[in-house]
Structures are given as structure tokens and as C-alpha cells.
Coordinates of C-alpha atoms in Angstrom, one line a residue:
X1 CA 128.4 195.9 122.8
X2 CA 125.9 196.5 120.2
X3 CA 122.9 198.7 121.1
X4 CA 121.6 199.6 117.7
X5 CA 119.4 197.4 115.5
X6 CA 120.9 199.3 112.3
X7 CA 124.2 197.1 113.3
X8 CA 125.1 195.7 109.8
X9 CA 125.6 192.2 112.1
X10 CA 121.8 192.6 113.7
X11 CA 120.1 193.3 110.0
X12 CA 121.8 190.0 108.8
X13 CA 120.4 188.1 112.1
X14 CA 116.9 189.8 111.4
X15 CA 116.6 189.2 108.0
X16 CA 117.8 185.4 108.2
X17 CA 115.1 184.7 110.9
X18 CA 113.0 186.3 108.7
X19 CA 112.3 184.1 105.7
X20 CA 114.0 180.4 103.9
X21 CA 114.9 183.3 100.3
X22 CA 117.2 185.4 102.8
X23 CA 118.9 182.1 104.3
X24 CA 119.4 180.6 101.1
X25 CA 120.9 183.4 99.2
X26 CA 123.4 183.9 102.5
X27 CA 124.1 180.3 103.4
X28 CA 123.6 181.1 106.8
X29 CA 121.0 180.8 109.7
X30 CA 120.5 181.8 113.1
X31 CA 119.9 179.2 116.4
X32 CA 118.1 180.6 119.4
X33 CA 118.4 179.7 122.6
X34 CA 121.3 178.3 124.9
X35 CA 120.4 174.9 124.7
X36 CA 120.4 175.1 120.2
X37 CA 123.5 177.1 120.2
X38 CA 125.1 174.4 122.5
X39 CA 123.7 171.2 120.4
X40 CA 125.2 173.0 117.4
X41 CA 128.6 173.1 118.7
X42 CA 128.2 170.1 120.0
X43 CA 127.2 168.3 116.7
X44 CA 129.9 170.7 114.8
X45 CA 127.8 172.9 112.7
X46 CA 130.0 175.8 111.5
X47 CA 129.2 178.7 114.1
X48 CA 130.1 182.0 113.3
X49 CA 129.7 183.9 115.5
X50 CA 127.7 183.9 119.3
X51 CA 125.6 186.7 120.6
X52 CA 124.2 187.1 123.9
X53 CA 123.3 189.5 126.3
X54 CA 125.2 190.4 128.9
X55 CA 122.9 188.6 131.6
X56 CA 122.9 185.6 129.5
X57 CA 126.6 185.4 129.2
X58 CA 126.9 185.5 132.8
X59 CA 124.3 182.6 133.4
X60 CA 126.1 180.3 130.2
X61 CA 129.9 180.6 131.2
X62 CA 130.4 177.7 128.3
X63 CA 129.7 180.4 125.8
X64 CA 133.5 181.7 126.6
X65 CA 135.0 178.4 126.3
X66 CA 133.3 177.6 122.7
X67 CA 136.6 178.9 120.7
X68 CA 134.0 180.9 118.7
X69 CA 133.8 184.9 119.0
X70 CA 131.4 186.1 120.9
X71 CA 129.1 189.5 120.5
X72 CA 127.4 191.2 123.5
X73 CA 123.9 192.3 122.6
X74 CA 121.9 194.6 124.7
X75 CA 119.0 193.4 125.7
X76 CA 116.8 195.5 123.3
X77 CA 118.7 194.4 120.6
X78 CA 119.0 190.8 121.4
X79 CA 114.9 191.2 121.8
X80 CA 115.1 192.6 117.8
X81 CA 116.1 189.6 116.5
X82 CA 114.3 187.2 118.8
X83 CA 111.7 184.8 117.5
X84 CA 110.0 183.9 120.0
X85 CA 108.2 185.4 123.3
X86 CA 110.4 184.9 125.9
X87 CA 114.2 185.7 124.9
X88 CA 116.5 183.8 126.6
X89 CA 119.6 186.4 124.6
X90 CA 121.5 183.8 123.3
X91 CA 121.9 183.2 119.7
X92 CA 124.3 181.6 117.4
X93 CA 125.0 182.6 113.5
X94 CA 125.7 179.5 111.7
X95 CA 126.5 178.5 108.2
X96 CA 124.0 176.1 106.3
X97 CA 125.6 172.6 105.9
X98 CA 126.2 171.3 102.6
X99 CA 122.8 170.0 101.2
X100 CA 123.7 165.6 101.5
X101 CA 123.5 163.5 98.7
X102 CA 120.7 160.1 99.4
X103 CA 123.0 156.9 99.9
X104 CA 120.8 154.4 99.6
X105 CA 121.5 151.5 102.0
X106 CA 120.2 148.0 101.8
X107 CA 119.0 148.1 105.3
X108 CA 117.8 151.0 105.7
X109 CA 114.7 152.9 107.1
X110 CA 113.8 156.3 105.6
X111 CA 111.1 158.8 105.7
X112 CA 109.9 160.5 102.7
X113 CA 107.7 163.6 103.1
X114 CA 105.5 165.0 100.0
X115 CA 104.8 168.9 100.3
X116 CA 104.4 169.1 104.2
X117 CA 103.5 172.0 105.1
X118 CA 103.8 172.9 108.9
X119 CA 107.5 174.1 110.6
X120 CA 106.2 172.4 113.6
X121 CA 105.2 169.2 112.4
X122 CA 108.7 168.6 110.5
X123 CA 110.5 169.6 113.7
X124 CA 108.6 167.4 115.8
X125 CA 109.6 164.3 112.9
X126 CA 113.0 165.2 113.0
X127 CA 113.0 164.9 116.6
X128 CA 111.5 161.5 116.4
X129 CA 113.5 160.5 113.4
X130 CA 116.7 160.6 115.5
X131 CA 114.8 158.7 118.2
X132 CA 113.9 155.6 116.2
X133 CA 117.3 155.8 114.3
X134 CA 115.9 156.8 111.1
X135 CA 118.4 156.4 108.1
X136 CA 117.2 159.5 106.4
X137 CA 114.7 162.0 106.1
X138 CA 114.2 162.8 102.2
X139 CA 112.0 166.3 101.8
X140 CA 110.4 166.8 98.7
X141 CA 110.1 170.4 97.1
X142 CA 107.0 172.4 99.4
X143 CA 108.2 171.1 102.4
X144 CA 109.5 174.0 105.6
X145 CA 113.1 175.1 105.5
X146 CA 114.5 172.8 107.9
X147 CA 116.6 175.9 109.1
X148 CA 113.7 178.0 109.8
X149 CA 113.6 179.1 113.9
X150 CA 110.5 177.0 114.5
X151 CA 111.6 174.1 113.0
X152 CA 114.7 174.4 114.8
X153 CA 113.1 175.1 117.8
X154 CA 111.0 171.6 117.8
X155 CA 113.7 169.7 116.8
X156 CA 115.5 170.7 120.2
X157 CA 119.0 169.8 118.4
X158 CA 118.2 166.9 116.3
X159 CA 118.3 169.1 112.9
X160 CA 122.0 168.9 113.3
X161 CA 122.5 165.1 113.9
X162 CA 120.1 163.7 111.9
X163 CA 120.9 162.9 107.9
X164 CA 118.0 164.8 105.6
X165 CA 118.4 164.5 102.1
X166 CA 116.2 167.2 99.9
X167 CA 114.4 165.3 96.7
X168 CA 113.9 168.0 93.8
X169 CA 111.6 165.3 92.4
X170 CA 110.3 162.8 95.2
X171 CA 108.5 160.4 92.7
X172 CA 111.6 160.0 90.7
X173 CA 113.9 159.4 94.2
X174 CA 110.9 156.9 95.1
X175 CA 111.4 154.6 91.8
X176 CA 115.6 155.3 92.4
X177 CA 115.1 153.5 96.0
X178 CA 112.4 150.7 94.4
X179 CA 115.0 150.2 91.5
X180 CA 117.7 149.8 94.4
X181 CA 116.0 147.4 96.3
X182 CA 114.2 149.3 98.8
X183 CA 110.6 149.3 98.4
X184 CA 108.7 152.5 99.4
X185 CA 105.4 152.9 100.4
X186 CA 102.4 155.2 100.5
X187 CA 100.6 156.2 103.9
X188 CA 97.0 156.5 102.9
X189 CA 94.1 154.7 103.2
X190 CA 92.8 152.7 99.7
X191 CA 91.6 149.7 98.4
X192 CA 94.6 147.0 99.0
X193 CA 96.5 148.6 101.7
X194 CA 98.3 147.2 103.7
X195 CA 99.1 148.3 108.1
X196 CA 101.6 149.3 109.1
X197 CA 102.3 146.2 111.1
X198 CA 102.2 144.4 107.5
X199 CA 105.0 145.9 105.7
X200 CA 108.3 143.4 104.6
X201 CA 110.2 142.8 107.2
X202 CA 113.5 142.2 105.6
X203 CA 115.7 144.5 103.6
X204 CA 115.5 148.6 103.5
X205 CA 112.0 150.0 103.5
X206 CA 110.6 153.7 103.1
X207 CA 107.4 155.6 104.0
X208 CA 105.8 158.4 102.4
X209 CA 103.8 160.8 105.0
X210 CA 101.9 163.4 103.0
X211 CA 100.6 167.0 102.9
X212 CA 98.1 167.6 106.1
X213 CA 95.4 168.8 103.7
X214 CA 95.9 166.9 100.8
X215 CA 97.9 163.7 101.7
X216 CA 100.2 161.6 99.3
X217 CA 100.4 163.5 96.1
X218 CA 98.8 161.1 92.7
X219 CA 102.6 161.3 91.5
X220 CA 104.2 160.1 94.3
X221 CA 101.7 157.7 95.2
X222 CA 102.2 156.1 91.6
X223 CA 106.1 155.8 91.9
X224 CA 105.4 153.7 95.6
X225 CA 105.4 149.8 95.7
X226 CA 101.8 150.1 97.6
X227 CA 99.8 152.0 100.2
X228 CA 100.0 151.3 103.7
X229 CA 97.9 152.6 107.1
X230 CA 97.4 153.1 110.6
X231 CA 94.4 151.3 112.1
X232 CA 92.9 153.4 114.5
X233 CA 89.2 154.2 115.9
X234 CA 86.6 154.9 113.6
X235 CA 85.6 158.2 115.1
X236 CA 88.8 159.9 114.6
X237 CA 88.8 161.0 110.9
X238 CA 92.5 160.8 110.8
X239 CA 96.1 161.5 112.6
X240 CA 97.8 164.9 112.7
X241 CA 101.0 164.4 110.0
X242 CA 103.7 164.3 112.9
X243 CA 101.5 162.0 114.5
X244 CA 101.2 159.5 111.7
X245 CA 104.8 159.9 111.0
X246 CA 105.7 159.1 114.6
X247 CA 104.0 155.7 114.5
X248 CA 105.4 155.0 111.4
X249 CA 109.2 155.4 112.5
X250 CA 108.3 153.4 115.8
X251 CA 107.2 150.8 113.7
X252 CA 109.8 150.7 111.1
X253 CA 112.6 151.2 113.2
X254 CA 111.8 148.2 115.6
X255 CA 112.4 145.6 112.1
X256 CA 116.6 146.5 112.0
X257 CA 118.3 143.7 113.5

């Protein structure tokens, strides 16, 4: 059992769940929770290595069956690498997935996001992405580490399954996809847009949510095929970014087939 947080293993789990520079340069991350660690084997991310209390080994008998090794913690140290408030002592060490190269389909319904900028709001999309059977999610550069533990955390398992491609240069992917046959649009409210409701219904189609102060970025707005909105009540000034992107997917999603 480890009891020591000087454990060459525990300062590699605290420094990955400490910042996207230390996961990089390692190619690895860390899942927390029982219910992460098991939708990673599940979806046959490369873990590692499993750590867990002995409490929490007792009350998740699976983590003996895995076929991965796994590293009693005490719970001290298993609170040392926690990132959140209430530990469950389970944690998984995991090695970043190959980055995946954008196949763009005919038929297909992606989600483009320019410089987002909150963990929470690009777990809670990822979530819904896999809901509505989203092709792809593309990230342009400023957007969270999609490894990071609260985007993991509101994803509850759908980082691993669903297909996210990272764009160095958004507005150049946009004008690969328009050049390709699949028109992408803008969401943001000016003169000539179009709702949601009005996009083409037939062939592949993309949206561009924006950054939650700033919106869709001049650049990528000029590489889209037009803008394109949500109607809603006048009193609200406008939708929270996972909001937006939500409606969006439901909406796109329900023109396949």
C-alpha cells in the first residue's frame, strides 16, 4: 500500500490532475471515480494502472477482474490526488489516445467550437454530442483539455466514445468541410441569419458554437456558409454556450435519415 504522497506514482497522479502542460508532455491522464474508471475500460482506453483505497476496493469487486494492476492507496493519499470534494478512492491512470484525424462524411453532423472556454460547458456538449449521434466534435485552439478532471467528470464517460477531432486552424477546417460538400455555419445573431429550424436539410452540415464572452470569432465566422440562431424570448439576452450547443445537436441530429 502506498501511504506517502512523495510516492514517485502519487507525484505523477498529482501533477497530471494538475494542469493540460503536465498531461501533454506525459501522454497520460488520470479518471476519478468508479463509474469513469469503469466507462474507460469499457470503451478500451489504455489503463495503466488502477488505484483505490482499500474501502473502495471492497465496495467495486470489478476492479479485480479488469486484467489491469491495481494499487492500494490509503485513504490520505488517495484524498492527495483527488479532485474533487467527496473522494470516492478510485482512480484510473490512463494514456491519452491518439489525437483523430477529421474524416469528412457526406452525411454527417458535426460541431465545431471556437475558443470555448469553460471545462464544464465542453463536458456537458460531449455528453450531449453522444446523445444526438454527433459525427464529430472539432475543437479549435483555446478550447479546455478534453482530458482535464472536470471535463471528464461532466462527460460521465462520453469523452471516451465520442470522436473529437482538434482543429489547429478552425477557419481553415471550416472552408476544408464547405470545399467537401458540407456547409458549415455560424451561431450568432446578424443581419441574414437564418434558425436553426432553417438549415439544409440534406447532405452533411456543421455548427459553430462560440466563445461565452465573445461568440464566433470574425475569422471563423468568415470561412462559414452563413449565420444561423436560436429564437427565443426577448428578455433573455442569450443562451449559456452548452445550452445553445444542446439545441443545436437536437436539431441537427433529428435531419439523418
Amino acid at each position: 500500500m502506498i501511504t506517502s504522497r512523495e510516492n514517485p506514482l502519487i507525484k505523477l497522479c498529482r501533477r497530471l490532475q494538475s494542469g493540460a502542460r503536465a498531461r501533454r508532455e506525459e501522454g497520460l491522464f488520470v479518471a476519478e471515480g468508479a463509474r469513469l474508471c469503469r466507462e474507460a475500460l469499457r470503451a478500451g482506453v489504455a489503463v495503466q494502472t488502477l488505484l483505490a483505497t482499500p474501502e473502495a476496493a471492497e465496495k467495486n469487486p470489478w476492479l479485480r477482474e479488469a486484467g489491469v494492476p491495481v494499487q492500494e492507496l490509503s485513504p490520505g493519499v488517495a484524498a492527495a490526488i483527488s479532485d474533487t470534494k467527496s473522494p470516492q478512492g478510485v482512480y484510473c491512470l490512463c494514456a491519452i489516445p491518439a489525437a483523430a484525424e477529421l474524416a469528412i462524411r457526406p452525411e454527417g453532423r458535426y460541431l465545431l467550437l471556437d475558443s470555448l472556454q469553460d471545462p464544464g460547458n465542453l463536458g456537458t456538449i460531449l455528453r450531449g454530442a453522444e446523445a444526438f449521434g454527433i459525427t464529430a466534435v472539432i475543437l479549435g485552439r483555446g478550447c479546455p483539455d478534453r482530458f482535464s478532471p472536470k471535463v471528464l467528470r461532466s462527460t460521465m464517460g462520453s469523452a471516451f466514445r465520442q470522436p473529437v477531432v482538434e482543429a489547429e486552424d478552425l477557419p481553415e477546417t471550416i472552408r476544408r468541410m464547405g470545399e467537401a460538400g458540407v456547409p458549415v455555419w455560424a451561431a450568432m445573431l446578424k443581419p441574414g441569419a437564418r434558425t436553426v429550424r432553417e438549415l439544409p436539410t440534406a447532405g452533411g452540415l456543421g455548427v459553430v458554437i462560440g466563445n461565452e464572452g465573445n461568440g464566433v470569432s470574425r475569422e471563423a465566422a468568415g470561412a462559414c456558409s452563413g449565420a444561423v440562431y436560436i429564437p427565443i424570448s426577448p428578455q433573455v439576452e442569450s443562451l449559456n454556450a452548452a445550452a445553445a450547443a444542446t439545441v443545436v445537436m437536437w436539431e441537427i441530429s433529428g435531419r439523418r435519415g
